[in-house]
């Protein structure tokens, strides 16, 4: 295990699967997973609709939904491979998860803009567990007070590479103080699948849900 720490940032990183296991899981997920299309493959930013620069799917326990960037996603029922990975993550962390967000990046042009996973329906005490399969990609954390020209503080971003078969545990309060992104990397031609296991609380009053506007994918720094 590798501990990744900064002020308000607390993560653990490890190689969870061997290359053979990870190859096998990637292949099975390519066969099993169905990605969102239509309105579910879009985000809304200040009322404008954008398609996301990657493919996305949500799986989890029956009846769970998850709202971000103005769109409510229904959980599809767990697939056998997602259950296997979820159970491996639970054995490693001692935490249970009822939901997973899947992101598939077809190559280095697909990316995810800077955001926090701070939706109201997430259990704030539960870490977010991120499993990466396929092409290794850079992952960047930036402190909320060190974003943009007018930022009050100079704090170095925290950068790491998420390898094939790797596991990143983002512990509280990381998601309160740090934004994260998966920047464009033009030289990468192979696909990557990322799974973020979460604990979602049921039946939140809609009026208490945060509406998010910063996840649609830009700006992304270039390699
Ligand atoms: O692909 C990744 O590693 C990041 C995914 C992510 O941040 C998210 O799903 O919220
Ligand atoms: Fe995220």
PDB file of C-alpha atoms and ligand atoms in Angstrom:
ATOM      1  CA  UNK A   1       0.000   0.000   0.000  1.00  0.00           C
ATOM      2  CA  UNK A   2       1.071   3.503  -0.805  1.00  0.00           C
ATOM      3  CA  UNK A   3      -0.286   6.344   1.347  1.00  0.00           C
ATOM      4  CA  UNK A   4      -1.010   9.571  -0.547  1.00  0.00           C
ATOM      5  CA  UNK A   5      -1.435  12.519   1.774  1.00  0.00           C
ATOM      6  CA  UNK A   6      -1.633  16.292   1.718  1.00  0.00           C
ATOM      7  CA  UNK A   7      -3.579  18.847   3.750  1.00  0.00           C
ATOM      8  CA  UNK A   8      -7.161  17.516   3.740  1.00  0.00           C
ATOM      9  CA  UNK A   9      -6.237  14.724   1.290  1.00  0.00           C
ATOM     10  CA  UNK A  10      -6.068  11.112   2.394  1.00  0.00           C
ATOM     11  CA  UNK A  11      -5.787   8.314  -0.186  1.00  0.00           C
ATOM     12  CA  UNK A  12      -4.458   4.776  -0.332  1.00  0.00           C
ATOM     13  CA  UNK A  13      -3.149   3.262  -3.548  1.00  0.00           C
ATOM     14  CA  UNK A  14      -2.347  -0.370  -4.279  1.00  0.00           C
ATOM     15  CA  UNK A  15      -2.099  -2.937  -7.037  1.00  0.00           C
ATOM     16  CA  UNK A  16      -5.244  -5.001  -6.389  1.00  0.00           C
ATOM     17  CA  UNK A  17      -5.127  -7.397  -9.369  1.00  0.00           C
ATOM     18  CA  UNK A  18      -2.276  -9.109 -11.212  1.00  0.00           C
ATOM     19  CA  UNK A  19      -1.864  -8.389 -14.929  1.00  0.00           C
ATOM     20  CA  UNK A  20      -3.560 -11.701 -15.832  1.00  0.00           C
ATOM     21  CA  UNK A  21      -6.503 -11.057 -13.494  1.00  0.00           C
ATOM     22  CA  UNK A  22      -6.859  -7.486 -14.713  1.00  0.00           C
ATOM     23  CA  UNK A  23      -6.730  -8.543 -18.402  1.00  0.00           C
ATOM     24  CA  UNK A  24      -9.454 -11.080 -17.710  1.00  0.00           C
ATOM     25  CA  UNK A  25     -11.664  -8.600 -15.807  1.00  0.00           C
ATOM     26  CA  UNK A  26     -11.292  -5.993 -18.544  1.00  0.00           C
ATOM     27  CA  UNK A  27     -12.360  -8.502 -21.202  1.00  0.00           C
ATOM     28  CA  UNK A  28     -15.364  -9.673 -19.186  1.00  0.00           C
ATOM     29  CA  UNK A  29     -16.501  -6.100 -18.535  1.00  0.00           C
ATOM     30  CA  UNK A  30     -16.236  -5.353 -22.258  1.00  0.00           C
ATOM     31  CA  UNK A  31     -18.698  -8.206 -22.852  1.00  0.00           C
ATOM     32  CA  UNK A  32     -21.073  -7.511 -19.938  1.00  0.00           C
ATOM     33  CA  UNK A  33     -21.433  -3.769 -19.593  1.00  0.00           C
ATOM     34  CA  UNK A  34     -24.012  -1.653 -21.375  1.00  0.00           C
ATOM     35  CA  UNK A  35     -23.339   2.072 -21.496  1.00  0.00           C
ATOM     36  CA  UNK A  36     -25.807   4.929 -21.358  1.00  0.00           C
ATOM     37  CA  UNK A  37     -27.134   6.513 -24.548  1.00  0.00           C
ATOM     38  CA  UNK A  38     -29.494   9.389 -25.257  1.00  0.00           C
ATOM     39  CA  UNK A  39     -30.256  11.823 -22.456  1.00  0.00           C
ATOM     40  CA  UNK A  40     -28.459   9.629 -19.943  1.00  0.00           C
ATOM     41  CA  UNK A  41     -25.204  10.161 -21.865  1.00  0.00           C
ATOM     42  CA  UNK A  42     -25.381  13.942 -21.414  1.00  0.00           C
ATOM     43  CA  UNK A  43     -24.773  16.483 -18.695  1.00  0.00           C
ATOM     44  CA  UNK A  44     -26.336  19.880 -18.146  1.00  0.00           C
ATOM     45  CA  UNK A  45     -24.177  22.882 -17.386  1.00  0.00           C
ATOM     46  CA  UNK A  46     -26.064  26.097 -16.681  1.00  0.00           C
ATOM     47  CA  UNK A  47     -29.027  24.701 -18.600  1.00  0.00           C
ATOM     48  CA  UNK A  48     -27.018  23.698 -21.686  1.00  0.00           C
ATOM     49  CA  UNK A  49     -26.810  20.040 -22.647  1.00  0.00           C
ATOM     50  CA  UNK A  50     -23.461  18.466 -23.509  1.00  0.00           C
ATOM     51  CA  UNK A  51     -22.511  14.916 -24.431  1.00  0.00           C
ATOM     52  CA  UNK A  52     -19.834  13.538 -22.154  1.00  0.00           C
ATOM     53  CA  UNK A  53     -16.317  12.839 -23.499  1.00  0.00           C
ATOM     54  CA  UNK A  54     -16.397   9.154 -22.461  1.00  0.00           C
ATOM     55  CA  UNK A  55     -19.020   6.424 -21.965  1.00  0.00           C
ATOM     56  CA  UNK A  56     -20.765   5.956 -18.665  1.00  0.00           C
ATOM     57  CA  UNK A  57     -22.944   3.401 -16.869  1.00  0.00           C
ATOM     58  CA  UNK A  58     -24.302   2.958 -13.353  1.00  0.00           C
ATOM     59  CA  UNK A  59     -24.896  -0.361 -11.612  1.00  0.00           C
ATOM     60  CA  UNK A  60     -25.985  -1.168  -8.071  1.00  0.00           C
ATOM     61  CA  UNK A  61     -28.594  -2.451  -5.656  1.00  0.00           C
ATOM     62  CA  UNK A  62     -32.208  -2.491  -6.873  1.00  0.00           C
ATOM     63  CA  UNK A  63     -34.021   0.830  -6.834  1.00  0.00           C
ATOM     64  CA  UNK A  64     -31.010   3.077  -6.235  1.00  0.00           C
ATOM     65  CA  UNK A  65     -30.585   6.257  -8.234  1.00  0.00           C
ATOM     66  CA  UNK A  66     -27.825   8.805  -8.280  1.00  0.00           C
ATOM     67  CA  UNK A  67     -28.128  12.383  -9.501  1.00  0.00           C
ATOM     68  CA  UNK A  68     -25.252  14.426 -10.796  1.00  0.00           C
ATOM     69  CA  UNK A  69     -24.711  17.112 -13.373  1.00  0.00           C
ATOM     70  CA  UNK A  70     -28.483  17.490 -13.532  1.00  0.00           C
ATOM     71  CA  UNK A  71     -29.212  13.923 -14.678  1.00  0.00           C
ATOM     72  CA  UNK A  72     -30.618  11.122 -12.513  1.00  0.00           C
ATOM     73  CA  UNK A  73     -29.112   7.712 -13.208  1.00  0.00           C
ATOM     74  CA  UNK A  74     -30.868   4.448 -12.315  1.00  0.00           C
ATOM     75  CA  UNK A  75     -28.726   1.570 -11.113  1.00  0.00           C
ATOM     76  CA  UNK A  76     -28.731  -1.434 -13.474  1.00  0.00           C
ATOM     77  CA  UNK A  77     -28.558  -4.788 -11.629  1.00  0.00           C
ATOM     78  CA  UNK A  78     -25.005  -5.934 -10.740  1.00  0.00           C
ATOM     79  CA  UNK A  79     -23.318  -8.126 -13.347  1.00  0.00           C
ATOM     80  CA  UNK A  80     -21.279 -11.190 -12.220  1.00  0.00           C
ATOM     81  CA  UNK A  81     -17.940  -9.481 -12.906  1.00  0.00           C
ATOM     82  CA  UNK A  82     -18.958  -6.253 -11.169  1.00  0.00           C
ATOM     83  CA  UNK A  83     -20.017  -8.348  -8.155  1.00  0.00           C
ATOM     84  CA  UNK A  84     -16.639 -10.124  -8.135  1.00  0.00           C
ATOM     85  CA  UNK A  85     -14.763  -6.819  -8.208  1.00  0.00           C
ATOM     86  CA  UNK A  86     -17.078  -5.256  -5.607  1.00  0.00           C
ATOM     87  CA  UNK A  87     -16.485  -8.218  -3.287  1.00  0.00           C
ATOM     88  CA  UNK A  88     -12.719  -7.972  -3.741  1.00  0.00           C
ATOM     89  CA  UNK A  89     -12.920  -4.269  -2.867  1.00  0.00           C
ATOM     90  CA  UNK A  90     -15.001  -5.067   0.237  1.00  0.00           C
ATOM     91  CA  UNK A  91     -12.490  -7.730   1.351  1.00  0.00           C
ATOM     92  CA  UNK A  92      -9.656  -5.202   0.990  1.00  0.00           C
ATOM     93  CA  UNK A  93     -11.365  -2.235   2.651  1.00  0.00           C
ATOM     94  CA  UNK A  94     -13.884  -3.728   5.085  1.00  0.00           C
ATOM     95  CA  UNK A  95     -16.433  -1.306   3.573  1.00  0.00           C
ATOM     96  CA  UNK A  96     -19.645  -2.227   1.771  1.00  0.00           C
ATOM     97  CA  UNK A  97     -20.746  -0.510  -1.432  1.00  0.00           C
ATOM     98  CA  UNK A  98     -24.207  -0.450  -3.033  1.00  0.00           C
ATOM     99  CA  UNK A  99     -23.427   1.450  -6.230  1.00  0.00           C
ATOM    100  CA  UNK A 100     -20.764   1.758  -8.919  1.00  0.00           C
ATOM    101  CA  UNK A 101     -20.211   4.413 -11.585  1.00  0.00           C
ATOM    102  CA  UNK A 102     -18.448   2.997 -14.664  1.00  0.00           C
ATOM    103  CA  UNK A 103     -16.508   5.284 -16.993  1.00  0.00           C
ATOM    104  CA  UNK A 104     -15.053   3.961 -20.258  1.00  0.00           C
ATOM    105  CA  UNK A 105     -12.424   6.083 -21.988  1.00  0.00           C
ATOM    106  CA  UNK A 106     -11.940   4.789 -25.535  1.00  0.00           C
ATOM    107  CA  UNK A 107      -8.523   6.489 -25.826  1.00  0.00           C
ATOM    108  CA  UNK A 108      -6.531   9.413 -24.431  1.00  0.00           C
ATOM    109  CA  UNK A 109      -8.921  11.982 -25.910  1.00  0.00           C
ATOM    110  CA  UNK A 110     -11.725  10.777 -23.669  1.00  0.00           C
ATOM    111  CA  UNK A 111     -11.370  12.425 -20.278  1.00  0.00           C
ATOM    112  CA  UNK A 112     -13.140  13.767 -17.195  1.00  0.00           C
ATOM    113  CA  UNK A 113     -13.102  17.396 -16.106  1.00  0.00           C
ATOM    114  CA  UNK A 114     -12.253  18.603 -12.643  1.00  0.00           C
ATOM    115  CA  UNK A 115     -14.937  17.844 -10.067  1.00  0.00           C
ATOM    116  CA  UNK A 116     -15.610  16.563  -6.578  1.00  0.00           C
ATOM    117  CA  UNK A 117     -17.749  13.543  -5.776  1.00  0.00           C
ATOM    118  CA  UNK A 118     -19.726  15.413  -3.168  1.00  0.00           C
ATOM    119  CA  UNK A 119     -23.308  14.625  -4.158  1.00  0.00           C
ATOM    120  CA  UNK A 120     -25.739  14.793  -1.291  1.00  0.00           C
ATOM    121  CA  UNK A 121     -26.883  11.207  -1.590  1.00  0.00           C
ATOM    122  CA  UNK A 122     -23.379   9.841  -0.992  1.00  0.00           C
ATOM    123  CA  UNK A 123     -22.658   8.592   2.513  1.00  0.00           C
ATOM    124  CA  UNK A 124     -20.092  11.220   3.631  1.00  0.00           C
ATOM    125  CA  UNK A 125     -18.267   8.795   5.912  1.00  0.00           C
ATOM    126  CA  UNK A 126     -17.759   6.132   3.254  1.00  0.00           C
ATOM    127  CA  UNK A 127     -14.603   6.303   1.134  1.00  0.00           C
ATOM    128  CA  UNK A 128     -14.893   6.117  -2.665  1.00  0.00           C
ATOM    129  CA  UNK A 129     -13.078   3.092  -4.065  1.00  0.00           C
ATOM    130  CA  UNK A 130     -11.712   3.411  -7.601  1.00  0.00           C
ATOM    131  CA  UNK A 131     -10.595   0.395  -9.658  1.00  0.00           C
ATOM    132  CA  UNK A 132      -8.788   0.988 -12.966  1.00  0.00           C
ATOM    133  CA  UNK A 133      -8.440  -1.478 -15.851  1.00  0.00           C
ATOM    134  CA  UNK A 134      -6.794  -1.001 -19.237  1.00  0.00           C
ATOM    135  CA  UNK A 135      -4.594   1.900 -20.303  1.00  0.00           C
ATOM    136  CA  UNK A 136      -2.762   3.632 -17.437  1.00  0.00           C
ATOM    137  CA  UNK A 137      -3.891   7.257 -17.088  1.00  0.00           C
ATOM    138  CA  UNK A 138      -2.783  10.275 -15.091  1.00  0.00           C
ATOM    139  CA  UNK A 139      -5.085  11.413 -12.306  1.00  0.00           C
ATOM    140  CA  UNK A 140      -4.779  14.898 -10.823  1.00  0.00           C
ATOM    141  CA  UNK A 141      -6.013  16.328  -7.526  1.00  0.00           C
ATOM    142  CA  UNK A 142      -6.233  20.102  -7.023  1.00  0.00           C
ATOM    143  CA  UNK A 143      -7.050  21.803  -3.736  1.00  0.00           C
ATOM    144  CA  UNK A 144     -10.259  23.838  -3.853  1.00  0.00           C
ATOM    145  CA  UNK A 145      -8.396  26.982  -2.718  1.00  0.00           C
ATOM    146  CA  UNK A 146      -5.742  26.641  -5.445  1.00  0.00           C
ATOM    147  CA  UNK A 147      -7.979  26.639  -8.532  1.00  0.00           C
ATOM    148  CA  UNK A 148      -7.935  29.466 -11.074  1.00  0.00           C
ATOM    149  CA  UNK A 149      -5.971  32.708 -11.286  1.00  0.00           C
ATOM    150  CA  UNK A 150      -7.692  34.366  -8.348  1.00  0.00           C
ATOM    151  CA  UNK A 151      -7.018  31.467  -6.022  1.00  0.00           C
ATOM    152  CA  UNK A 152      -6.032  32.514  -2.545  1.00  0.00           C
ATOM    153  CA  UNK A 153      -3.372  29.906  -1.983  1.00  0.00           C
ATOM    154  CA  UNK A 154      -0.532  28.281  -3.830  1.00  0.00           C
ATOM    155  CA  UNK A 155      -0.790  24.549  -3.319  1.00  0.00           C
ATOM    156  CA  UNK A 156       0.823  21.990  -5.575  1.00  0.00           C
ATOM    157  CA  UNK A 157      -1.504  19.570  -7.335  1.00  0.00           C
ATOM    158  CA  UNK A 158      -1.148  15.918  -6.383  1.00  0.00           C
ATOM    159  CA  UNK A 159      -0.606  13.737  -9.468  1.00  0.00           C
ATOM    160  CA  UNK A 160      -0.564   9.985  -9.781  1.00  0.00           C
ATOM    161  CA  UNK A 161      -0.807   7.367 -12.477  1.00  0.00           C
ATOM    162  CA  UNK A 162      -3.616   4.829 -12.167  1.00  0.00           C
ATOM    163  CA  UNK A 163      -2.226   1.542 -13.460  1.00  0.00           C
ATOM    164  CA  UNK A 164      -3.980  -1.502 -14.977  1.00  0.00           C
ATOM    165  CA  UNK A 165      -5.469  -3.467 -12.058  1.00  0.00           C
ATOM    166  CA  UNK A 166      -4.875  -0.687  -9.539  1.00  0.00           C
ATOM    167  CA  UNK A 167      -6.992   0.469  -6.657  1.00  0.00           C
ATOM    168  CA  UNK A 168      -7.312   3.999  -5.247  1.00  0.00           C
ATOM    169  CA  UNK A 169      -9.207   4.609  -2.028  1.00  0.00           C
ATOM    170  CA  UNK A 170     -10.298   8.225  -1.528  1.00  0.00           C
ATOM    171  CA  UNK A 171     -10.978   8.631   2.180  1.00  0.00           C
ATOM    172  CA  UNK A 172     -12.934  11.479   3.770  1.00  0.00           C
ATOM    173  CA  UNK A 173     -12.398  14.412   3.838  1.00  0.00           C
ATOM    174  CA  UNK A 174     -10.541  14.245   0.461  1.00  0.00           C
ATOM    175  CA  UNK A 175     -13.671  14.982  -1.579  1.00  0.00           C
ATOM    176  CA  UNK A 176     -14.465  18.069   0.476  1.00  0.00           C
ATOM    177  CA  UNK A 177     -11.160  19.856  -0.081  1.00  0.00           C
ATOM    178  CA  UNK A 178      -9.773  18.424  -3.336  1.00  0.00           C
ATOM    179  CA  UNK A 179     -11.108  18.335  -6.897  1.00  0.00           C
ATOM    180  CA  UNK A 180      -9.935  15.564  -9.217  1.00  0.00           C
ATOM    181  CA  UNK A 181      -9.721  15.095 -12.977  1.00  0.00           C
ATOM    182  CA  UNK A 182      -8.572  12.666 -15.641  1.00  0.00           C
ATOM    183  CA  UNK A 183      -6.854  14.892 -18.227  1.00  0.00           C
ATOM    184  CA  UNK A 184      -6.544  14.336 -21.984  1.00  0.00           C
ATOM    185  CA  UNK A 185      -3.439  12.372 -22.969  1.00  0.00           C
ATOM    186  CA  UNK A 186      -3.161  12.466 -26.748  1.00  0.00           C
ATOM    187  CA  UNK A 187      -0.554   9.748 -27.053  1.00  0.00           C
ATOM    188  CA  UNK A 188      -2.750   7.125 -25.392  1.00  0.00           C
ATOM    189  CA  UNK A 189      -4.595   4.999 -27.942  1.00  0.00           C
ATOM    190  CA  UNK A 190      -5.887   2.138 -25.807  1.00  0.00           C
ATOM    191  CA  UNK A 191      -9.148   2.064 -23.799  1.00  0.00           C
ATOM    192  CA  UNK A 192      -9.525   2.264 -20.052  1.00  0.00           C
ATOM    193  CA  UNK A 193     -12.397   1.310 -17.757  1.00  0.00           C
ATOM    194  CA  UNK A 194     -12.717   2.910 -14.330  1.00  0.00           C
ATOM    195  CA  UNK A 195     -15.105   1.755 -11.623  1.00  0.00           C
ATOM    196  CA  UNK A 196     -15.891   3.979  -8.630  1.00  0.00           C
ATOM    197  CA  UNK A 197     -17.671   2.071  -5.883  1.00  0.00           C
ATOM    198  CA  UNK A 198     -19.833   4.243  -3.650  1.00  0.00           C
ATOM    199  CA  UNK A 199     -22.371   4.065  -0.854  1.00  0.00           C
ATOM    200  CA  UNK A 200     -25.558   5.859  -1.810  1.00  0.00           C
ATOM    201  CA  UNK A 201     -28.279   6.734   0.685  1.00  0.00           C
ATOM    202  CA  UNK A 202     -31.880   6.001  -0.249  1.00  0.00           C
ATOM    203  CA  UNK A 203     -34.789   8.396  -0.620  1.00  0.00           C
ATOM    204  CA  UNK A 204     -33.262  11.830  -0.330  1.00  0.00           C
ATOM    205  CA  UNK A 205     -35.623  14.742  -0.680  1.00  0.00           C
ATOM    206  CA  UNK A 206     -35.047  16.148  -4.178  1.00  0.00           C
ATOM    207  CA  UNK A 207     -34.896  19.711  -2.891  1.00  0.00           C
ATOM    208  CA  UNK A 208     -31.842  18.887  -0.780  1.00  0.00           C
ATOM    209  CA  UNK A 209     -29.808  17.548  -3.685  1.00  0.00           C
ATOM    210  CA  UNK A 210     -26.891  19.569  -4.887  1.00  0.00           C
ATOM    211  CA  UNK A 211     -26.894  20.416  -8.579  1.00  0.00           C
ATOM    212  CA  UNK A 212     -23.459  20.146 -10.093  1.00  0.00           C
ATOM    213  CA  UNK A 213     -22.162  22.194 -12.923  1.00  0.00           C
ATOM    214  CA  UNK A 214     -18.487  21.434 -13.193  1.00  0.00           C
ATOM    215  CA  UNK A 215     -18.211  17.925 -14.526  1.00  0.00           C
ATOM    216  CA  UNK A 216     -18.731  18.153 -18.257  1.00  0.00           C
ATOM    217  CA  UNK A 217     -15.144  17.727 -19.206  1.00  0.00           C
ATOM    218  CA  UNK A 218     -13.314  21.020 -19.838  1.00  0.00           C
ATOM    219  CA  UNK A 219     -10.798  22.398 -19.381  1.00  0.00           C
ATOM    220  CA  UNK A 220      -8.377  19.514 -19.596  1.00  0.00           C
ATOM    221  CA  UNK A 221      -4.633  19.987 -19.443  1.00  0.00           C
ATOM    222  CA  UNK A 222      -2.584  18.446 -22.236  1.00  0.00           C
ATOM    223  CA  UNK A 223       0.275  16.032 -21.910  1.00  0.00           C
TER     224      UNK A 223
HETATM  225  O1  LIG B   1     -11.795   7.604 -14.356  1.00  0.00           O
HETATM  226  C1  LIG B   1     -11.387   7.958 -13.244  1.00  0.00           C
HETATM  227  O2  LIG B   1     -10.358   7.518 -12.746  1.00  0.00           O
HETATM  228  C2  LIG B   1     -12.161   8.983 -12.453  1.00  0.00           C
HETATM  229  C3  LIG B   1     -13.636   8.705 -12.341  1.00  0.00           C
HETATM  230  C4  LIG B   1     -14.309   9.712 -11.452  1.00  0.00           C
HETATM  231  O3  LIG B   1     -13.715  10.622 -10.948  1.00  0.00           O
HETATM  232  C5  LIG B   1     -15.757   9.598 -11.174  1.00  0.00           C
HETATM  233  O4  LIG B   1     -16.417   8.689 -11.705  1.00  0.00           O
HETATM  234  O5  LIG B   1     -16.269  10.422 -10.420  1.00  0.00           O
HETATM  235 FE1  LIG B   2     -14.866  11.554  -9.407  1.00  0.00          FE
END
